[in-house]
């Protein structure tokens, strides 16, 4: 099987066009029923296949199983986002997916990861989605303000 390791490039494809195909690093899902069915099948077969949710502000990695549970419960996908008022742009299997699979990650946010760095908190494993809180946002804004080069 081709992977992104070694520079092979997998052409992007949508499950509604190839419903039987297991997910790989070329998989993108849209919001149609056939893509949701394929996601549920993938989640049963391989619960920790990572799905990257590209949003306006963030990159969320969510296990196929968790995304499947969210859709099955008719919970909005936005409930998986970390940043308040963020929005979903695209959902796909990220490059390096085998690494995510190996760590059995259920939920991860790039923005939260950076917030943990700024807060000097170290990285904890998150099993469920969480939203940002006001104190973290204030800390982030102060951090970026302090990084701004002075003009004097
Ligand atoms: Zn589709």
Short mmCIF file of N, CA and C and ligand atoms in Angstrom, two decimals:
data_model
loop_
_atom_site.label_atom_id
_atom_site.label_comp_id
_atom_site.label_asym_id
_atom_site.label_seq_id
_atom_site.Cartn_x
_atom_site.Cartn_y
_atom_site.Cartn_z
N UNK A 1 0.84 -1.20 0.00
CA UNK A 1 0.00 0.00 0.00
C UNK A 1 0.87 1.25 0.00
N UNK A 2 0.53 2.17 -0.83
CA UNK A 2 1.30 3.41 -0.90
C UNK A 2 1.05 4.27 0.33
N UNK A 3 2.08 4.89 0.82
CA UNK A 3 1.90 5.84 1.92
C UNK A 3 2.65 7.10 1.56
N UNK A 4 2.48 8.11 2.39
CA UNK A 4 3.17 9.37 2.14
C UNK A 4 4.66 9.24 2.47
N UNK A 5 5.01 8.23 3.26
CA UNK A 5 6.44 7.98 3.54
C UNK A 5 7.10 7.62 2.21
N UNK A 6 8.24 8.17 1.94
CA UNK A 6 8.90 7.86 0.69
C UNK A 6 8.39 8.72 -0.46
N UNK A 7 7.51 9.63 -0.14
CA UNK A 7 7.12 10.61 -1.12
C UNK A 7 6.04 10.18 -2.10
N UNK A 8 5.48 8.98 -1.91
CA UNK A 8 4.38 8.60 -2.78
C UNK A 8 3.22 9.54 -2.53
N UNK A 9 2.51 9.82 -3.57
CA UNK A 9 1.41 10.76 -3.44
C UNK A 9 0.12 10.05 -3.77
N UNK A 10 -0.81 10.06 -2.84
CA UNK A 10 -2.09 9.42 -3.10
C UNK A 10 -3.07 10.47 -3.60
N UNK A 11 -3.63 10.22 -4.75
CA UNK A 11 -4.58 11.17 -5.34
C UNK A 11 -5.79 11.34 -4.44
N UNK A 12 -6.22 12.56 -4.17
CA UNK A 12 -7.41 12.76 -3.33
C UNK A 12 -8.64 12.05 -3.92
N UNK A 13 -9.46 11.47 -3.04
CA UNK A 13 -10.69 10.80 -3.50
C UNK A 13 -11.76 10.91 -2.43
N UNK A 14 -13.00 10.80 -2.85
CA UNK A 14 -14.14 10.91 -1.93
C UNK A 14 -14.81 9.54 -1.79
N UNK A 15 -15.12 9.12 -0.56
CA UNK A 15 -15.73 7.81 -0.34
C UNK A 15 -17.05 7.62 -1.11
N UNK A 16 -17.80 8.66 -1.36
CA UNK A 16 -19.07 8.45 -2.09
C UNK A 16 -18.82 8.01 -3.53
N UNK A 17 -17.59 8.19 -4.00
CA UNK A 17 -17.24 7.71 -5.35
C UNK A 17 -16.72 6.27 -5.32
N UNK A 18 -16.13 5.87 -4.16
CA UNK A 18 -15.55 4.52 -4.02
C UNK A 18 -15.91 3.98 -2.63
N UNK A 19 -17.19 3.59 -2.45
CA UNK A 19 -17.69 3.26 -1.11
C UNK A 19 -16.97 2.09 -0.42
N UNK A 20 -16.37 1.18 -1.18
CA UNK A 20 -15.76 0.00 -0.55
C UNK A 20 -14.30 0.24 -0.16
N UNK A 21 -13.73 1.32 -0.60
CA UNK A 21 -12.29 1.54 -0.43
C UNK A 21 -11.96 1.95 1.01
N UNK A 22 -10.98 1.24 1.65
CA UNK A 22 -10.57 1.68 3.00
C UNK A 22 -9.93 3.07 2.92
N UNK A 23 -10.06 3.81 4.01
CA UNK A 23 -9.51 5.16 4.03
C UNK A 23 -7.98 5.12 3.94
N UNK A 24 -7.42 6.10 3.26
CA UNK A 24 -5.97 6.26 3.21
C UNK A 24 -5.68 7.77 3.19
N UNK A 25 -4.44 8.12 2.95
CA UNK A 25 -4.07 9.53 3.05
C UNK A 25 -4.53 10.38 1.87
N UNK A 26 -5.38 9.80 1.03
CA UNK A 26 -5.99 10.58 -0.03
C UNK A 26 -7.47 10.85 0.23
N UNK A 27 -7.98 10.30 1.35
CA UNK A 27 -9.43 10.38 1.61
C UNK A 27 -9.87 11.76 2.09
N UNK A 28 -10.88 12.29 1.44
CA UNK A 28 -11.55 13.52 1.88
C UNK A 28 -13.00 13.15 2.04
N UNK A 29 -13.67 13.63 3.08
CA UNK A 29 -15.10 13.34 3.15
C UNK A 29 -15.91 14.62 3.02
N UNK A 30 -17.07 14.49 2.38
CA UNK A 30 -17.97 15.63 2.28
C UNK A 30 -19.13 15.36 3.23
N UNK A 31 -20.16 16.20 3.22
CA UNK A 31 -21.23 16.03 4.21
C UNK A 31 -22.38 15.20 3.66
N UNK A 32 -22.13 14.38 2.62
CA UNK A 32 -23.22 13.55 2.08
C UNK A 32 -23.37 12.27 2.91
N UNK A 33 -24.51 11.59 2.71
CA UNK A 33 -24.81 10.35 3.44
C UNK A 33 -23.83 9.23 3.13
N UNK A 34 -23.45 9.11 1.86
CA UNK A 34 -22.54 8.03 1.45
C UNK A 34 -21.18 8.18 2.12
N UNK A 35 -20.70 9.41 2.26
CA UNK A 35 -19.44 9.64 2.95
C UNK A 35 -19.59 9.30 4.44
N UNK A 36 -20.72 9.64 5.04
CA UNK A 36 -20.96 9.31 6.45
C UNK A 36 -20.99 7.79 6.63
N UNK A 37 -21.65 7.06 5.73
CA UNK A 37 -21.70 5.59 5.81
C UNK A 37 -20.29 5.01 5.73
N UNK A 38 -19.49 5.53 4.81
CA UNK A 38 -18.11 5.05 4.66
C UNK A 38 -17.30 5.34 5.92
N UNK A 39 -17.54 6.49 6.54
CA UNK A 39 -16.85 6.84 7.79
C UNK A 39 -17.24 5.86 8.90
N UNK A 40 -18.53 5.52 9.00
CA UNK A 40 -18.97 4.57 10.03
C UNK A 40 -18.29 3.21 9.82
N UNK A 41 -18.20 2.79 8.56
CA UNK A 41 -17.55 1.51 8.24
C UNK A 41 -16.07 1.56 8.62
N UNK A 42 -15.42 2.67 8.30
CA UNK A 42 -14.00 2.84 8.64
C UNK A 42 -13.82 2.79 10.16
N UNK A 43 -14.72 3.45 10.89
CA UNK A 43 -14.63 3.52 12.36
C UNK A 43 -14.76 2.13 12.98
N UNK A 44 -15.61 1.27 12.40
CA UNK A 44 -15.75 -0.10 12.91
C UNK A 44 -14.49 -0.90 12.64
N UNK A 45 -13.95 -0.72 11.45
CA UNK A 45 -12.80 -1.50 10.99
C UNK A 45 -11.50 -0.98 11.60
N UNK A 46 -11.40 0.32 11.79
CA UNK A 46 -10.16 0.96 12.24
C UNK A 46 -10.50 2.23 13.03
N UNK A 47 -10.86 2.04 14.34
CA UNK A 47 -11.39 3.16 15.13
C UNK A 47 -10.48 4.38 15.20
N UNK A 48 -9.17 4.15 15.14
CA UNK A 48 -8.24 5.26 15.34
C UNK A 48 -7.68 5.83 14.04
N UNK A 49 -8.30 5.52 12.93
CA UNK A 49 -7.93 6.25 11.72
C UNK A 49 -8.16 7.72 12.01
N UNK A 50 -7.10 8.55 11.89
CA UNK A 50 -7.28 9.97 12.22
C UNK A 50 -7.99 10.71 11.11
N UNK A 51 -8.88 11.60 11.50
CA UNK A 51 -9.52 12.49 10.55
C UNK A 51 -9.11 13.91 10.95
N UNK A 52 -8.59 14.64 10.00
CA UNK A 52 -8.19 16.03 10.28
C UNK A 52 -9.34 16.94 9.91
N UNK A 53 -9.77 17.75 10.87
CA UNK A 53 -10.77 18.77 10.57
C UNK A 53 -10.02 20.09 10.43
N UNK A 54 -9.99 20.58 9.20
CA UNK A 54 -9.36 21.87 8.95
C UNK A 54 -10.42 22.94 9.17
N UNK A 55 -10.14 23.86 10.08
CA UNK A 55 -11.13 24.89 10.41
C UNK A 55 -10.59 26.26 10.05
N UNK A 56 -11.34 27.27 10.38
CA UNK A 56 -10.88 28.63 10.13
C UNK A 56 -9.60 28.96 10.88
N UNK A 57 -9.50 28.48 12.14
CA UNK A 57 -8.38 28.87 13.00
C UNK A 57 -7.47 27.72 13.41
N UNK A 58 -7.86 26.48 13.19
CA UNK A 58 -7.24 25.37 13.91
C UNK A 58 -7.15 24.14 12.99
N UNK A 59 -6.41 23.14 13.50
CA UNK A 59 -6.44 21.80 12.90
C UNK A 59 -6.79 20.87 14.03
N UNK A 60 -7.88 20.15 13.88
CA UNK A 60 -8.31 19.18 14.87
C UNK A 60 -8.05 17.79 14.31
N UNK A 61 -7.49 16.90 15.13
CA UNK A 61 -7.40 15.49 14.74
C UNK A 61 -8.40 14.74 15.61
N UNK A 62 -9.29 14.02 14.97
CA UNK A 62 -10.29 13.26 15.70
C UNK A 62 -10.29 11.83 15.17
N UNK A 63 -10.38 10.85 16.08
CA UNK A 63 -10.43 9.46 15.67
C UNK A 63 -11.69 9.23 14.85
N UNK A 64 -11.58 8.39 13.80
CA UNK A 64 -12.74 8.07 12.95
C UNK A 64 -13.92 7.64 13.82
N UNK A 65 -13.62 6.86 14.87
CA UNK A 65 -14.66 6.38 15.77
C UNK A 65 -15.41 7.54 16.46
N UNK A 66 -14.66 8.53 16.91
CA UNK A 66 -15.24 9.68 17.62
C UNK A 66 -16.08 10.53 16.67
N UNK A 67 -15.55 10.74 15.46
CA UNK A 67 -16.31 11.51 14.46
C UNK A 67 -17.58 10.77 14.08
N UNK A 68 -17.47 9.45 13.94
CA UNK A 68 -18.61 8.60 13.61
C UNK A 68 -19.67 8.67 14.72
N UNK A 69 -19.23 8.59 15.98
CA UNK A 69 -20.16 8.70 17.12
C UNK A 69 -20.87 10.05 17.12
N UNK A 70 -20.11 11.10 16.81
CA UNK A 70 -20.67 12.46 16.81
C UNK A 70 -21.76 12.58 15.76
N UNK A 71 -21.49 12.06 14.55
CA UNK A 71 -22.47 12.14 13.46
C UNK A 71 -23.68 11.27 13.77
N UNK A 72 -23.44 10.08 14.33
CA UNK A 72 -24.53 9.17 14.67
C UNK A 72 -25.46 9.80 15.70
N UNK A 73 -24.88 10.54 16.64
CA UNK A 73 -25.67 11.19 17.69
C UNK A 73 -26.34 12.47 17.18
N UNK A 74 -26.13 12.78 15.91
CA UNK A 74 -26.66 14.02 15.31
C UNK A 74 -26.17 15.26 16.05
N UNK A 75 -24.98 15.14 16.64
CA UNK A 75 -24.34 16.28 17.30
C UNK A 75 -23.56 17.04 16.22
N UNK A 76 -23.64 18.36 16.21
CA UNK A 76 -22.91 19.10 15.18
C UNK A 76 -21.40 18.85 15.26
N UNK A 77 -20.76 18.76 14.12
CA UNK A 77 -19.31 18.56 14.08
C UNK A 77 -18.60 19.73 14.77
N UNK A 78 -19.25 20.88 14.77
CA UNK A 78 -18.67 22.06 15.43
C UNK A 78 -18.41 21.80 16.92
N UNK A 79 -19.12 20.83 17.51
CA UNK A 79 -18.90 20.52 18.93
C UNK A 79 -17.51 19.93 19.16
N UNK A 80 -16.84 19.52 18.09
CA UNK A 80 -15.49 18.95 18.21
C UNK A 80 -14.41 20.03 18.10
N UNK A 81 -14.83 21.26 17.85
CA UNK A 81 -13.84 22.32 17.64
C UNK A 81 -13.44 22.95 18.97
N UNK A 82 -12.23 23.41 19.02
CA UNK A 82 -11.66 23.98 20.25
C UNK A 82 -11.93 25.48 20.36
N UNK A 83 -11.68 26.19 19.26
CA UNK A 83 -11.79 27.65 19.28
C UNK A 83 -13.27 28.06 19.17
N UNK A 84 -13.69 28.95 20.05
CA UNK A 84 -15.06 29.46 20.04
C UNK A 84 -15.37 30.11 18.69
N UNK A 85 -16.54 29.82 18.14
CA UNK A 85 -17.00 30.41 16.88
C UNK A 85 -16.15 30.01 15.67
N UNK A 86 -15.37 28.94 15.79
CA UNK A 86 -14.61 28.45 14.64
C UNK A 86 -15.56 27.70 13.71
N UNK A 87 -15.13 27.41 12.51
CA UNK A 87 -15.99 26.73 11.55
C UNK A 87 -15.20 25.68 10.77
N UNK A 88 -15.91 24.66 10.28
CA UNK A 88 -15.30 23.55 9.56
C UNK A 88 -15.09 23.93 8.10
N UNK A 89 -13.89 23.72 7.61
CA UNK A 89 -13.63 23.96 6.18
C UNK A 89 -13.54 22.66 5.41
N UNK A 90 -12.71 21.71 5.90
CA UNK A 90 -12.52 20.45 5.18
C UNK A 90 -12.25 19.33 6.18
N UNK A 91 -12.57 18.10 5.79
CA UNK A 91 -12.27 16.94 6.63
C UNK A 91 -11.58 15.89 5.76
N UNK A 92 -10.41 15.45 6.21
CA UNK A 92 -9.63 14.51 5.41
C UNK A 92 -8.72 13.69 6.31
N UNK A 93 -8.16 12.60 5.75
CA UNK A 93 -7.17 11.81 6.49
C UNK A 93 -5.82 12.50 6.32
N UNK A 94 -5.16 12.90 7.42
CA UNK A 94 -3.92 13.65 7.30
C UNK A 94 -2.73 12.79 6.88
N UNK A 95 -1.76 13.40 6.28
CA UNK A 95 -0.48 12.76 6.01
C UNK A 95 0.15 12.41 7.37
N UNK A 96 0.81 11.26 7.44
CA UNK A 96 1.36 10.82 8.73
C UNK A 96 0.31 10.12 9.57
N UNK A 97 -0.74 9.64 8.93
CA UNK A 97 -1.87 9.06 9.66
C UNK A 97 -1.46 7.87 10.51
N UNK A 98 -0.48 7.09 10.05
CA UNK A 98 -0.05 5.90 10.82
C UNK A 98 0.49 6.29 12.19
N UNK A 99 1.10 7.49 12.27
CA UNK A 99 1.63 7.95 13.55
C UNK A 99 0.49 8.25 14.53
N UNK A 100 -0.55 8.90 14.01
CA UNK A 100 -1.71 9.19 14.87
C UNK A 100 -2.36 7.89 15.32
N UNK A 101 -2.47 6.95 14.36
CA UNK A 101 -3.10 5.67 14.65
C UNK A 101 -2.35 4.97 15.78
N UNK A 102 -1.00 5.02 15.71
CA UNK A 102 -0.16 4.33 16.69
C UNK A 102 -0.37 4.89 18.10
N UNK A 103 -0.71 6.18 18.21
CA UNK A 103 -0.89 6.76 19.54
C UNK A 103 -2.34 6.70 20.00
N UNK A 104 -3.20 6.11 19.17
CA UNK A 104 -4.62 5.96 19.52
C UNK A 104 -5.23 7.27 20.02
N UNK A 105 -4.96 8.32 19.26
CA UNK A 105 -5.47 9.65 19.64
C UNK A 105 -6.96 9.75 19.31
N UNK A 106 -7.73 10.15 20.31
CA UNK A 106 -9.16 10.35 20.05
C UNK A 106 -9.47 11.79 19.65
N UNK A 107 -8.71 12.71 20.23
CA UNK A 107 -8.99 14.12 19.92
C UNK A 107 -7.75 14.95 20.21
N UNK A 108 -7.41 15.83 19.30
CA UNK A 108 -6.23 16.69 19.45
C UNK A 108 -6.49 17.98 18.71
N UNK A 109 -6.03 19.10 19.27
CA UNK A 109 -6.19 20.40 18.62
C UNK A 109 -4.83 21.08 18.56
N UNK A 110 -4.46 21.53 17.39
CA UNK A 110 -3.19 22.24 17.23
C UNK A 110 -3.18 23.51 18.09
N UNK A 111 -4.28 24.23 18.10
CA UNK A 111 -4.38 25.48 18.85
C UNK A 111 -4.26 25.22 20.35
N UNK A 112 -4.92 24.16 20.82
CA UNK A 112 -4.82 23.81 22.24
C UNK A 112 -3.38 23.42 22.58
N UNK A 113 -2.75 22.67 21.68
CA UNK A 113 -1.35 22.27 21.84
C UNK A 113 -0.48 23.50 22.03
N UNK A 114 -0.71 24.52 21.20
CA UNK A 114 0.07 25.76 21.31
C UNK A 114 -0.28 26.52 22.58
N UNK A 115 -1.55 26.50 22.95
CA UNK A 115 -1.95 27.15 24.20
C UNK A 115 -1.27 26.48 25.40
N UNK A 116 -1.15 25.17 25.35
CA UNK A 116 -0.49 24.44 26.44
C UNK A 116 0.99 24.84 26.52
N UNK A 117 1.60 25.05 25.34
CA UNK A 117 2.99 25.53 25.31
C UNK A 117 3.11 26.92 25.95
N UNK A 118 2.23 27.82 25.54
CA UNK A 118 2.26 29.19 26.04
C UNK A 118 2.05 29.21 27.55
N UNK A 119 1.15 28.36 28.02
CA UNK A 119 0.84 28.32 29.45
C UNK A 119 1.88 27.51 30.22
N UNK A 120 2.84 26.91 29.50
CA UNK A 120 3.87 26.09 30.14
C UNK A 120 3.27 24.88 30.85
N UNK A 121 2.20 24.36 30.28
CA UNK A 121 1.44 23.32 30.95
C UNK A 121 1.85 21.90 30.60
N UNK A 122 2.59 21.74 29.52
CA UNK A 122 2.87 20.38 29.09
C UNK A 122 1.62 19.82 28.42
N UNK A 123 1.82 18.76 27.66
CA UNK A 123 0.72 18.26 26.85
C UNK A 123 0.05 17.07 27.51
N UNK A 124 -1.22 17.22 27.74
CA UNK A 124 -1.98 16.10 28.29
C UNK A 124 -2.79 15.49 27.15
N UNK A 125 -3.09 14.21 27.29
CA UNK A 125 -3.90 13.54 26.28
C UNK A 125 -5.37 13.83 26.52
N UNK A 126 -6.04 14.28 25.49
CA UNK A 126 -7.46 14.59 25.62
C UNK A 126 -8.27 13.49 24.95
N UNK A 127 -9.22 12.96 25.68
CA UNK A 127 -10.08 11.91 25.13
C UNK A 127 -11.31 12.49 24.47
N UNK A 128 -11.72 13.66 24.94
CA UNK A 128 -12.91 14.28 24.37
C UNK A 128 -12.60 15.73 23.99
N UNK A 129 -13.38 16.22 23.07
CA UNK A 129 -13.21 17.60 22.63
C UNK A 129 -13.44 18.55 23.79
N UNK A 130 -12.69 19.63 23.81
CA UNK A 130 -12.93 20.65 24.81
C UNK A 130 -12.80 22.01 24.14
N UNK A 131 -13.48 22.98 24.70
CA UNK A 131 -13.42 24.33 24.15
C UNK A 131 -12.39 25.15 24.90
N UNK A 132 -11.99 26.25 24.32
CA UNK A 132 -11.03 27.12 24.99
C UNK A 132 -11.75 27.86 26.11
N UNK A 133 -11.00 28.24 27.14
CA UNK A 133 -11.61 29.08 28.15
C UNK A 133 -10.96 30.46 28.13
N UNK A 134 -11.69 31.39 28.70
CA UNK A 134 -11.33 32.81 28.60
C UNK A 134 -9.91 33.09 29.10
N UNK A 135 -9.51 32.45 30.20
CA UNK A 135 -8.19 32.72 30.76
C UNK A 135 -7.08 32.32 29.78
N UNK A 136 -7.33 31.23 29.05
CA UNK A 136 -6.35 30.77 28.07
C UNK A 136 -6.26 31.77 26.92
N UNK A 137 -7.41 32.25 26.48
CA UNK A 137 -7.42 33.21 25.38
C UNK A 137 -6.65 34.47 25.78
N UNK A 138 -6.87 34.94 27.01
CA UNK A 138 -6.16 36.13 27.50
C UNK A 138 -4.65 35.90 27.52
N UNK A 139 -4.27 34.72 27.97
CA UNK A 139 -2.85 34.36 28.03
C UNK A 139 -2.25 34.35 26.63
N UNK A 140 -3.01 33.79 25.67
CA UNK A 140 -2.54 33.70 24.28
C UNK A 140 -2.36 35.11 23.70
N UNK A 141 -3.34 35.99 23.95
CA UNK A 141 -3.27 37.35 23.41
C UNK A 141 -2.08 38.10 24.00
N UNK A 142 -1.87 37.93 25.31
CA UNK A 142 -0.74 38.60 25.95
C UNK A 142 0.59 38.06 25.41
N UNK A 143 0.62 36.73 25.18
CA UNK A 143 1.83 36.11 24.64
C UNK A 143 2.15 36.69 23.26
N UNK A 144 1.15 36.76 22.39
CA UNK A 144 1.41 37.25 21.04
C UNK A 144 1.78 38.74 21.06
N UNK A 145 1.15 39.47 21.97
CA UNK A 145 1.49 40.89 22.09
C UNK A 145 2.95 41.04 22.52
N UNK A 146 3.43 40.15 23.41
CA UNK A 146 4.80 40.26 23.90
C UNK A 146 5.81 39.82 22.83
N UNK A 147 5.36 39.05 21.84
CA UNK A 147 6.24 38.58 20.77
C UNK A 147 6.38 39.61 19.66
N UNK A 148 5.50 40.58 19.66
CA UNK A 148 5.51 41.58 18.59
C UNK A 148 6.80 42.39 18.66
N UNK A 149 7.54 42.51 17.57
CA UNK A 149 8.78 43.28 17.63
C UNK A 149 8.49 44.74 17.96
N UNK A 150 9.31 45.30 18.81
CA UNK A 150 9.09 46.71 19.16
C UNK A 150 9.61 47.59 18.02
N UNK A 151 8.98 48.71 17.82
CA UNK A 151 9.30 49.55 16.68
C UNK A 151 10.32 50.63 17.02
N UNK A 152 10.81 50.63 18.25
CA UNK A 152 11.75 51.68 18.64
C UNK A 152 13.18 51.31 18.22
ZN1 LIG B 1 -19.69 12.56 -0.07
#
